[in-house]
Amino acid sequence: MRLKISLLKEPKHQELVSCVGWTTAEELYSCSDDHQIVKWNLLTSETSQIVKLPDDIYPIDLHWFPKSLGVKKQTQAESFVLTSSDGKFHLISKLGRVEKSVEAHCGAVLAGRWNYEGTALVTVGEDGQIKIWSKTGMLRSTLAQQGTPVYSVAWGPDSEKVLYTAGKQLIIKPLQPNAKVLQWKAHDGIILKVDWNSVNDLILSAGEDCKYKVWDSYGRPLYSSQPHEHPITSVAWAPDGELFAVGSFHTLRLCDKTGWSYALEKPNTGSVVNIAWSIDGTQIAGACGNRHVVFAHVVEQCWEWKNFQVTLTKRRTMQVRNVLNDAVDLLEFRDRVIKASLNYAHLVVSTSLQCYVFSTKNWNTPLIFDLKEGTVSLILQAERHFLLVDGGGIYLYSYEGRFISSPKFPGMRTDILNAQTVSLSNDTIAIKDKADEKIIFLFETSTGKPLGDGKLLSHKNEILEIALDQKGLTNDRKIAFIDKNRDLYITSVKRFGKEEQIVKLGTMVHTLAWNDTCNILCGLQDTRFTVWYYPNTVYVDRDILPKTLYERDASEFSKNPHIVSFVGNQVTIRRADGSLIHISISPYPAILHEYVSSSKWEDAVRLCRFVKEQTMWACLAAMAVANRDMTTAEIAYAAIGEIDKVQYINSIKDLPSKESKMAHILMFSGNIQEAEMVLLQAGLVYQAIQININLYNWERALELAVKYKTHVDTVLAYRQKFLETFGKQETNKRYLQYAEGLQIDWEKIKAKIEMEITKERERSSSSQPSKNFGLKY
């Protein structure tokens, strides 16, 4: 990826250009110390003077009023705020009419920023004051006051906090009066510029110490650049939070959100004092000290999938290369390319007006449809369909171009969604809520309606990243997520009435990815790279989960690596310095998943015997229990030396009825309540009481006996025997109450138990053979 620079031979301004701002993706306004506001049209390459300001107004900062979120047709901003050296800020219309001038600060007003909703304006000045104003320019409050000039300011993503500079310090101050203020030393020189992105919640800062730095919203350092030759005069995030631009003397740099640099350009610009990204995130404009306005287009982005590599060579041209046979195809587009995604044998490209869908089998005939709103900010793909996110909403399309659904929820803000907060599978869409970060919304892809009974997935901590598995049945769909403690959890997305269990899979997990062809999960866990070959093991037999993992040392990936993709048996990881590392994992677990999904149990056993690895046998054991195939489970457990479990499986085989077998398999997986329910529904009350006795669940055993008026003496007899073994006296009031005046006759009890077992056998032999709960022996 690099920047394609364009610079006019002769400047249009007579003095230093102080600030720039985009109205649309093709139109820019620039202000200069020559008091002129000039409009640039990039389609026609024309410039025109909008207005000449009075001679006492020297503009310093410009910010366009934000577009109304979610309101269509308003494709461009209509007015902007201009701060100036005379201590005023001016509200100016698009046509150049000064609607209002407001006395704001003593000395120059150094920066002014609208919040994301357009309901408030923050200004900072040489007098060290930070002031909040209403939309019409009425003073609401003076947020803070200090003894040094404030050079730059930025709103937090929720418009509830303000970030500003104080010499070498950065300060985050909430608007609530008594909330905690966060302050830290960020640079060794005066900080000149800050920016805070609403999508990734990361902070950029640039200073006179010739460095730029990336911080999280808690003030923790994520990246610090090497010192440059000159002070860094400007920084700006791209709208989607994936890139940022840095400006200095004769320098323009394009960087990834983690800090490493994609490209360094050295245009003849003087100091780049202000940078603005276009609304679609494809180009930047810089206000230059030598009277020029520099334009730079982001080109040569690269997308890879299996043997295909797609590169954006020009604004409207892509090159596709098949590395197997070196075949090259050129894709031409009518408008400039904004976003693209390559996965699941399809390339999806959004331009400013249309969406193109290419199949990797045929690059010549794309499917084309018009977009509802121009600027697509995110494309996600699944095997059967893909998701587009723009300012107006979330839209799901099939690869044939058919519109499927558009999920909605209260307070939805599509401008802050990214690949970490939205996930797509063949039947489910998951979206993390921004208002309450402990909640995940789940939708059906076919209808766009909430999944199951409409309950939200709620967690005890804030969630950072979510990912849906890609294969298997809808009822088995799982979602993995990382919370703010960096713990990895997994849970089922189908939620009907009962509360689904959220189970912890790992700790200190920084990044995760599901495989595209089978439900294998990988993650970077502290100093280890971990692959969960069968994450479902936590629901089946938690004890053998460590035996189903593959782990290797991750120190070679350096600090803060990120998993880019997990395709086939290859994991691609990007290190903090931007380099890509490819890791191959064993192909056998994926083959095992395939055999099990097709119920080829004999082939699965044969594969495990061939590979001779404990992880394979452990995965097969868990898969067999999950699919109720106890014969295969017995072989697999024997292979990993779990003799107690082999004996338990053998004891299950001898049980007289299918219901009893089913209940004991559920108990094997730890689902005791479900096991009891199966027995009670089948009328096997004694067996339900007996499993509670076996588990020493005395309260529940007596409760069932009393409720169904049967075997109260059996429960009391076993309780008495249990207490005698440990030499204890009965203290439970309920047991004392029912034991009063009751003589325990073991002969009678044994006869009753024999009768229950005989009854169960007779019932089983006369019952319909079809009702077998899917058990296989």
Coordinates of C-alpha atoms in Angstrom, one line a residue, residues 311-751:
T311 CA -4.1 -5.5 -6.0
L312 CA -5.7 -2.1 -6.5
T313 CA -3.2 -0.6 -9.0
K314 CA -5.1 2.6 -9.8
R315 CA -8.2 4.3 -8.4
R316 CA -10.5 2.4 -10.8
T317 CA -8.4 -0.6 -11.7
M318 CA -7.6 -3.9 -10.0
Q319 CA -5.1 -6.6 -11.0
V320 CA -5.9 -10.3 -10.2
R321 CA -3.0 -12.7 -10.2
N322 CA -3.3 -16.5 -9.9
V323 CA 0.0 -17.6 -8.4
L324 CA -0.5 -21.2 -9.5
N325 CA -0.3 -20.4 -13.3
D326 CA 0.7 -16.7 -13.2
A327 CA -2.5 -15.8 -15.0
V328 CA -3.2 -12.1 -14.7
D329 CA -6.6 -10.4 -15.1
L330 CA -7.3 -6.7 -15.1
L331 CA -10.6 -5.5 -13.6
E332 CA -11.8 -2.0 -14.7
F333 CA -14.5 -0.1 -12.7
R334 CA -16.6 2.9 -13.7
D335 CA -16.0 4.7 -10.4
R336 CA -13.2 4.7 -7.8
V337 CA -12.9 1.7 -5.6
I338 CA -13.7 2.3 -1.9
K339 CA -13.7 -1.1 -0.2
A340 CA -13.0 -4.7 -1.2
S341 CA -13.0 -8.2 0.3
L342 CA -11.7 -11.5 -1.1
N343 CA -12.9 -14.7 0.6
Y344 CA -15.0 -17.9 0.0
A345 CA -14.1 -17.9 -3.8
H346 CA -15.7 -14.4 -4.3
L347 CA -14.3 -10.9 -4.6
V348 CA -16.7 -8.2 -3.5
V349 CA -15.8 -4.6 -4.5
S350 CA -17.8 -1.5 -3.6
T351 CA -17.3 1.7 -5.6
S352 CA -18.8 5.1 -4.8
L353 CA -22.1 4.1 -6.5
Q354 CA -22.1 0.3 -7.2
C355 CA -21.2 -3.1 -5.8
Y356 CA -19.4 -5.7 -8.0
V357 CA -19.4 -9.4 -7.1
F358 CA -16.8 -11.5 -8.9
S359 CA -16.4 -15.3 -8.8
T360 CA -12.8 -16.6 -8.7
K361 CA -13.9 -19.0 -11.5
N362 CA -14.8 -16.2 -13.9
W363 CA -13.4 -12.7 -13.6
N364 CA -15.0 -11.4 -16.9
T365 CA -18.7 -11.2 -15.9
P366 CA -19.2 -9.6 -12.5
L367 CA -22.6 -9.2 -11.0
I368 CA -23.3 -5.5 -10.5
F369 CA -26.0 -3.8 -8.4
D370 CA -26.5 -0.2 -7.3
L371 CA -25.8 0.8 -3.7
K372 CA -28.4 2.5 -1.5
E373 CA -25.8 4.9 0.0
G374 CA -22.3 5.5 -1.4
T375 CA -19.8 5.1 1.3
V376 CA -19.4 1.4 2.3
S377 CA -17.3 1.2 5.5
L378 CA -17.2 -2.6 6.0
I379 CA -17.6 -5.8 3.9
L380 CA -17.8 -9.2 5.6
Q381 CA -18.1 -12.5 3.8
A382 CA -19.5 -15.9 4.7
E383 CA -19.8 -19.0 2.5
R384 CA -23.3 -18.2 1.2
H385 CA -23.6 -14.4 1.4
F386 CA -21.9 -11.1 2.3
L387 CA -22.6 -8.1 4.5
L388 CA -22.2 -4.4 3.6
V389 CA -22.2 -1.7 6.2
D390 CA -22.6 2.0 5.3
G391 CA -23.9 5.2 7.0
G392 CA -27.5 4.1 6.5
G393 CA -27.5 0.6 7.8
I394 CA -26.4 -3.0 7.6
Y395 CA -27.4 -5.0 4.4
L396 CA -27.0 -8.7 3.6
Y397 CA -26.8 -9.8 0.0
S398 CA -26.4 -13.2 -1.7
Y399 CA -23.5 -13.7 -4.1
E400 CA -26.2 -13.5 -6.9
G401 CA -26.8 -9.9 -5.8
R402 CA -30.2 -10.6 -4.2
F403 CA -31.0 -8.5 -1.1
I404 CA -31.7 -10.8 1.8
S405 CA -32.2 -8.7 5.0
S406 CA -31.2 -5.6 6.9
P407 CA -31.0 -6.2 10.7
K408 CA -31.7 -3.2 13.0
F409 CA -31.6 -2.6 16.7
P410 CA -32.3 0.4 19.0
G411 CA -29.5 3.0 19.0
M412 CA -27.7 1.4 16.1
R413 CA -24.6 3.4 14.9
T414 CA -23.2 1.8 11.8
D415 CA -20.3 4.4 11.5
I416 CA -18.5 2.7 14.4
L417 CA -18.8 -1.0 13.3
N418 CA -15.6 -2.9 12.3
A419 CA -14.5 -6.5 11.8
Q420 CA -14.0 -7.0 15.5
T421 CA -17.5 -5.9 16.5
V422 CA -19.5 -7.6 13.7
S423 CA -19.4 -11.3 12.7
L424 CA -21.2 -13.2 10.0
S425 CA -21.9 -16.9 9.4
N426 CA -24.2 -18.7 7.0
D427 CA -27.2 -18.4 9.3
T428 CA -26.3 -15.8 12.0
I429 CA -25.2 -12.1 12.3
A430 CA -23.7 -11.0 15.6
I431 CA -23.2 -7.4 16.5
K432 CA -21.6 -6.0 19.6
D433 CA -23.6 -3.2 21.2
K434 CA -21.7 0.1 21.5
A435 CA -24.1 1.6 24.1
D436 CA -23.6 -1.4 26.5
E437 CA -20.5 -3.3 25.6
K438 CA -21.5 -6.3 27.6
I439 CA -24.2 -7.2 25.1
I440 CA -24.2 -8.9 21.7
F441 CA -27.2 -8.7 19.4
L442 CA -27.9 -11.9 17.4
F443 CA -29.9 -11.9 14.2
E444 CA -31.1 -14.5 11.6
T445 CA -29.5 -13.9 8.2
S446 CA -32.7 -14.9 6.3
T447 CA -35.1 -12.4 8.0
G448 CA -32.9 -9.9 9.8
K449 CA -35.0 -10.6 13.0
P450 CA -33.5 -11.4 16.4
L451 CA -32.4 -15.0 16.7
G452 CA -34.4 -17.6 18.8
D453 CA -36.5 -16.1 21.5
G454 CA -35.0 -12.6 20.9
K455 CA -32.9 -12.6 24.1
L456 CA -29.6 -10.8 23.9
L457 CA -26.4 -12.5 24.7
S458 CA -25.1 -10.8 27.9
H459 CA -21.7 -11.1 29.6
K460 CA -20.4 -9.9 33.0
N461 CA -17.6 -7.8 31.4
E462 CA -17.2 -5.5 28.4
I463 CA -16.6 -7.5 25.2
L464 CA -13.7 -6.5 22.9
E465 CA -13.9 -8.9 19.9
I466 CA -16.5 -11.4 18.6
A467 CA -16.3 -14.2 16.1
L468 CA -18.9 -16.8 14.9
D469 CA -17.9 -20.3 13.8
Q470 CA -18.6 -20.9 10.1
K471 CA -19.6 -24.6 9.7
G472 CA -22.2 -27.0 11.0
L473 CA -25.9 -26.8 11.8
T474 CA -27.7 -23.7 13.0
N475 CA -28.6 -25.3 16.3
D476 CA -24.9 -25.9 17.0
R477 CA -23.7 -22.4 16.0
K478 CA -21.2 -21.1 18.5
I479 CA -19.8 -17.6 19.1
A480 CA -16.4 -17.0 20.6
F481 CA -15.5 -13.6 22.2
I482 CA -12.7 -11.9 24.1
D483 CA -13.6 -9.7 27.1
K484 CA -11.7 -6.7 28.5
N485 CA -9.8 -9.0 30.9
R486 CA -8.5 -10.8 27.8
D487 CA -10.4 -14.0 28.7
L488 CA -11.7 -16.1 25.8
Y489 CA -15.3 -17.5 26.1
I490 CA -17.5 -19.6 24.0
T491 CA -21.3 -20.0 24.0
S492 CA -24.2 -21.2 21.8
V493 CA -26.1 -18.6 19.8
K494 CA -29.4 -20.5 19.9
R495 CA -31.2 -19.4 23.0
F496 CA -34.7 -20.7 23.6
G497 CA -35.9 -20.0 27.2
K498 CA -33.0 -21.6 29.0
E499 CA -30.0 -19.6 29.9
E500 CA -27.1 -20.8 27.7
Q501 CA -23.8 -21.6 29.4
I502 CA -20.9 -19.2 28.7
V503 CA -17.8 -21.2 29.2
K504 CA -14.2 -19.9 29.5
L505 CA -11.8 -21.4 26.9
G506 CA -8.6 -19.5 27.7
T507 CA -6.9 -16.5 29.4
M508 CA -4.7 -13.7 28.1
V509 CA -6.0 -14.1 24.5
H510 CA -5.2 -11.1 22.3
T511 CA -6.6 -12.1 19.0
L512 CA -8.7 -15.1 17.6
A513 CA -10.0 -16.5 14.3
W514 CA -12.2 -19.4 13.3
N515 CA -11.2 -21.7 10.4
D516 CA -13.2 -21.2 7.2
T517 CA -13.8 -24.9 6.4
C518 CA -14.4 -26.5 9.9
N519 CA -15.0 -25.4 13.4
I520 CA -11.4 -25.1 14.6
L521 CA -10.4 -22.0 16.6
C522 CA -7.0 -20.4 16.9
G523 CA -5.8 -17.6 19.1
L524 CA -2.6 -15.9 20.4
Q525 CA -2.6 -16.6 24.1
D526 CA 0.0 -14.6 26.1
T527 CA 3.3 -16.2 24.9
R528 CA 1.7 -19.1 23.1
F529 CA -0.1 -19.7 19.8
T530 CA -3.0 -22.0 20.6
V531 CA -5.3 -24.0 18.3
W532 CA -8.5 -25.5 19.8
Y533 CA -9.1 -28.4 17.5
Y534 CA -12.6 -29.1 18.9
P535 CA -13.8 -26.2 21.1
N536 CA -17.1 -27.9 21.7
T537 CA -15.2 -30.3 24.1
V538 CA -16.0 -27.8 26.9
Y539 CA -19.7 -28.8 26.7
V540 CA -19.0 -32.6 26.3
D541 CA -16.0 -33.5 28.6
R542 CA -14.1 -30.5 30.0
D543 CA -11.4 -32.8 31.5
I544 CA -10.0 -33.7 28.1
L545 CA -10.0 -30.1 26.7
P546 CA -6.2 -29.7 27.3
K547 CA -5.6 -32.9 25.3
T548 CA -7.5 -31.4 22.3
L549 CA -5.2 -28.4 22.0
Y550 CA -2.2 -27.6 19.9
E551 CA 0.3 -25.1 21.4
R552 CA 3.5 -23.6 20.2
D553 CA 5.8 -20.7 21.4
A554 CA 4.7 -17.3 20.1
S555 CA 7.7 -15.2 21.1
E556 CA 8.8 -15.1 17.4
F557 CA 5.7 -13.0 16.6
S558 CA 7.0 -10.1 18.8
K559 CA 4.7 -7.8 20.7
N560 CA 1.0 -7.3 19.8
P561 CA 0.7 -9.7 16.8
H562 CA -2.7 -10.0 15.0
I563 CA -4.3 -13.0 13.3
V564 CA -5.2 -11.9 9.8
S565 CA -6.8 -15.1 8.5
F566 CA -7.2 -18.9 9.1
V567 CA -7.8 -20.5 5.7
G568 CA -7.5 -24.3 5.2
N569 CA -4.6 -25.4 7.5
Q570 CA -2.7 -22.1 7.2
V571 CA -2.8 -19.3 9.7
T572 CA -1.6 -15.8 8.7
I573 CA -0.3 -13.6 11.5
R574 CA 0.8 -9.9 11.1
R575 CA 3.5 -8.9 13.5
A576 CA 3.8 -5.4 15.1
D577 CA 6.3 -4.3 12.5
G578 CA 3.9 -5.1 9.7
S579 CA 5.5 -8.3 8.4
L580 CA 3.3 -11.4 7.7
I581 CA 4.1 -14.8 9.1
H582 CA 2.4 -18.0 7.8
I583 CA 1.9 -21.0 10.1
S584 CA 0.8 -24.4 8.9
I585 CA -1.1 -26.6 11.3
S586 CA -1.9 -30.3 11.0
P587 CA -4.4 -31.1 8.2
Y588 CA -5.7 -34.2 10.1
P589 CA -8.1 -32.5 12.6
A590 CA -10.0 -30.8 9.6
I591 CA -10.3 -34.3 7.9
L592 CA -11.6 -35.7 11.2
H593 CA -14.2 -32.9 11.4
E594 CA -15.3 -33.8 7.9
Y595 CA -15.6 -37.6 8.7
V596 CA -17.6 -36.9 11.8
S597 CA -20.0 -34.4 10.1
S598 CA -20.7 -37.2 7.5
S599 CA -21.0 -39.8 10.3
K600 CA -18.1 -41.9 8.9
W601 CA -17.1 -43.2 12.3
E602 CA -15.1 -46.1 11.1
D603 CA -13.0 -43.8 8.8
A604 CA -12.5 -41.5 11.7
V605 CA -11.1 -44.3 13.9
R606 CA -8.9 -45.5 11.0
L607 CA -7.5 -41.9 10.6
C608 CA -6.7 -41.6 14.3
R609 CA -4.9 -45.0 14.2
F610 CA -2.9 -43.8 11.2
V611 CA -1.9 -40.5 12.8
K612 CA -1.2 -41.9 16.3
E613 CA -1.6 -38.6 18.0
Q614 CA -3.3 -38.1 21.4
T615 CA -4.9 -34.8 20.3
M616 CA -6.7 -36.6 17.5
W617 CA -8.0 -39.4 19.8
A618 CA -9.1 -36.8 22.4
C619 CA -11.0 -34.8 19.7
L620 CA -12.7 -38.0 18.4
A621 CA -13.7 -39.0 22.0
A622 CA -15.4 -35.6 22.5
M623 CA -17.0 -35.7 19.0
A624 CA -18.3 -39.2 19.6
V625 CA -20.0 -38.3 22.9
A626 CA -21.5 -35.1 21.4
N627 CA -23.0 -37.3 18.6
R628 CA -24.0 -40.1 21.0
D629 CA -21.8 -42.7 19.3
M630 CA -20.6 -44.5 22.4
T631 CA -18.9 -47.4 20.6
T632 CA -16.4 -44.9 19.0
A633 CA -16.2 -43.0 22.2
E634 CA -15.1 -46.1 24.1
I635 CA -12.3 -46.8 21.5
A636 CA -11.1 -43.2 21.7
Y637 CA -11.2 -43.0 25.5
A638 CA -9.2 -46.2 25.7
A639 CA -6.6 -44.8 23.3
I640 CA -5.9 -41.8 25.6
G641 CA -5.9 -43.9 28.7
E642 CA -9.1 -42.7 30.3
I643 CA -10.0 -46.1 31.8
D644 CA -12.6 -44.8 34.3
K645 CA -14.6 -43.3 31.4
V646 CA -14.3 -46.5 29.4
Q647 CA -15.8 -48.4 32.3
Y648 CA -18.6 -45.9 32.7
I649 CA -19.4 -46.1 29.0
N650 CA -19.6 -49.9 29.4
S651 CA -21.9 -49.6 32.3
I652 CA -24.2 -47.3 30.2
K653 CA -24.4 -50.1 27.5
D654 CA -25.9 -52.5 30.1
L655 CA -28.8 -50.1 31.0
P656 CA -32.2 -51.5 30.1
S657 CA -33.8 -48.5 28.3
K658 CA -32.8 -45.9 25.7
E659 CA -34.0 -43.1 28.1
S660 CA -31.7 -44.3 30.9
K661 CA -28.8 -44.6 28.4
M662 CA -29.5 -41.1 27.2
A663 CA -29.7 -39.7 30.7
H664 CA -26.3 -41.3 31.7
I665 CA -24.7 -39.9 28.5
L666 CA -26.0 -36.4 29.5
M667 CA -24.6 -37.0 33.0
F668 CA -21.3 -38.0 31.5
S669 CA -21.2 -34.5 29.8
G670 CA -22.2 -32.8 33.1
N671 CA -25.8 -32.0 32.1
I672 CA -27.4 -33.4 35.3
Q673 CA -30.6 -31.4 35.1
E674 CA -31.2 -32.4 31.5
A675 CA -30.5 -36.1 32.4
E676 CA -33.1 -35.9 35.2
M677 CA -35.6 -34.2 32.9
V678 CA -35.2 -37.0 30.3
L679 CA -36.0 -39.7 32.9
L680 CA -38.9 -37.8 34.4
Q681 CA -40.5 -37.2 31.0
A682 CA -40.2 -41.0 30.3
G683 CA -41.9 -41.8 33.6
L684 CA -38.7 -43.3 35.1
V685 CA -39.1 -41.5 38.5
Y686 CA -37.0 -44.1 40.5
Q687 CA -34.1 -43.8 38.0
A688 CA -34.2 -39.9 38.4
I689 CA -34.1 -40.3 42.2
Q690 CA -31.3 -42.9 41.9
I691 CA -29.0 -40.6 39.8
N692 CA -29.4 -37.9 42.5
I693 CA -28.5 -40.4 45.2
N694 CA -25.5 -41.5 43.2
L695 CA -24.3 -37.9 43.1
Y696 CA -25.1 -37.4 46.8
N697 CA -27.6 -34.7 45.8
W698 CA -29.7 -35.7 48.9
E699 CA -32.0 -32.6 48.9
R700 CA -33.2 -33.1 45.3
A701 CA -33.5 -36.9 45.8
L702 CA -35.9 -36.5 48.7
E703 CA -37.8 -33.7 46.9
L704 CA -38.5 -35.9 43.9
A705 CA -39.5 -38.9 46.2
V706 CA -42.0 -36.7 48.1
K707 CA -43.3 -35.0 45.0
Y708 CA -44.0 -38.3 43.2
K709 CA -45.0 -40.1 46.4
T710 CA -42.7 -43.0 45.8
H711 CA -39.4 -44.4 47.1
V712 CA -39.2 -42.1 50.1
D713 CA -38.0 -45.1 52.2
T714 CA -35.4 -45.9 49.5
V715 CA -33.9 -42.4 49.8
L716 CA -34.0 -42.5 53.6
A717 CA -32.2 -45.9 53.6
Y718 CA -29.4 -44.8 51.3
R719 CA -29.0 -41.6 53.4
Q720 CA -28.8 -43.6 56.6
K721 CA -26.2 -45.9 55.0
F722 CA -24.2 -42.9 53.8
L723 CA -24.2 -41.3 57.3
E724 CA -23.2 -44.6 59.0
T725 CA -20.2 -45.0 56.7
F726 CA -18.9 -41.7 57.8
G727 CA -20.0 -42.1 61.5
K728 CA -22.3 -39.0 61.3
Q729 CA -25.7 -38.2 62.8
E730 CA -28.6 -36.8 60.8
T731 CA -28.9 -33.0 61.1
N732 CA -31.1 -32.3 58.1
K733 CA -34.6 -31.3 59.3
R734 CA -36.5 -32.7 56.3
Y735 CA -34.8 -36.0 56.6
L736 CA -35.5 -36.1 60.4
Q737 CA -39.2 -35.3 59.7
Y738 CA -39.7 -38.1 57.2
A739 CA -37.6 -40.7 59.1
E740 CA -39.7 -40.3 62.2
G741 CA -41.3 -43.7 63.1
L742 CA -40.1 -45.3 59.8
Q743 CA -38.4 -48.7 59.9
I744 CA -35.9 -49.3 57.1
D745 CA -36.3 -52.8 55.6
W746 CA -33.5 -53.4 53.1
E747 CA -35.1 -56.6 51.7
K748 CA -38.2 -54.7 50.9
I749 CA -36.3 -51.9 49.3
K750 CA -34.2 -54.2 47.1
A751 CA -37.4 -56.0 45.9

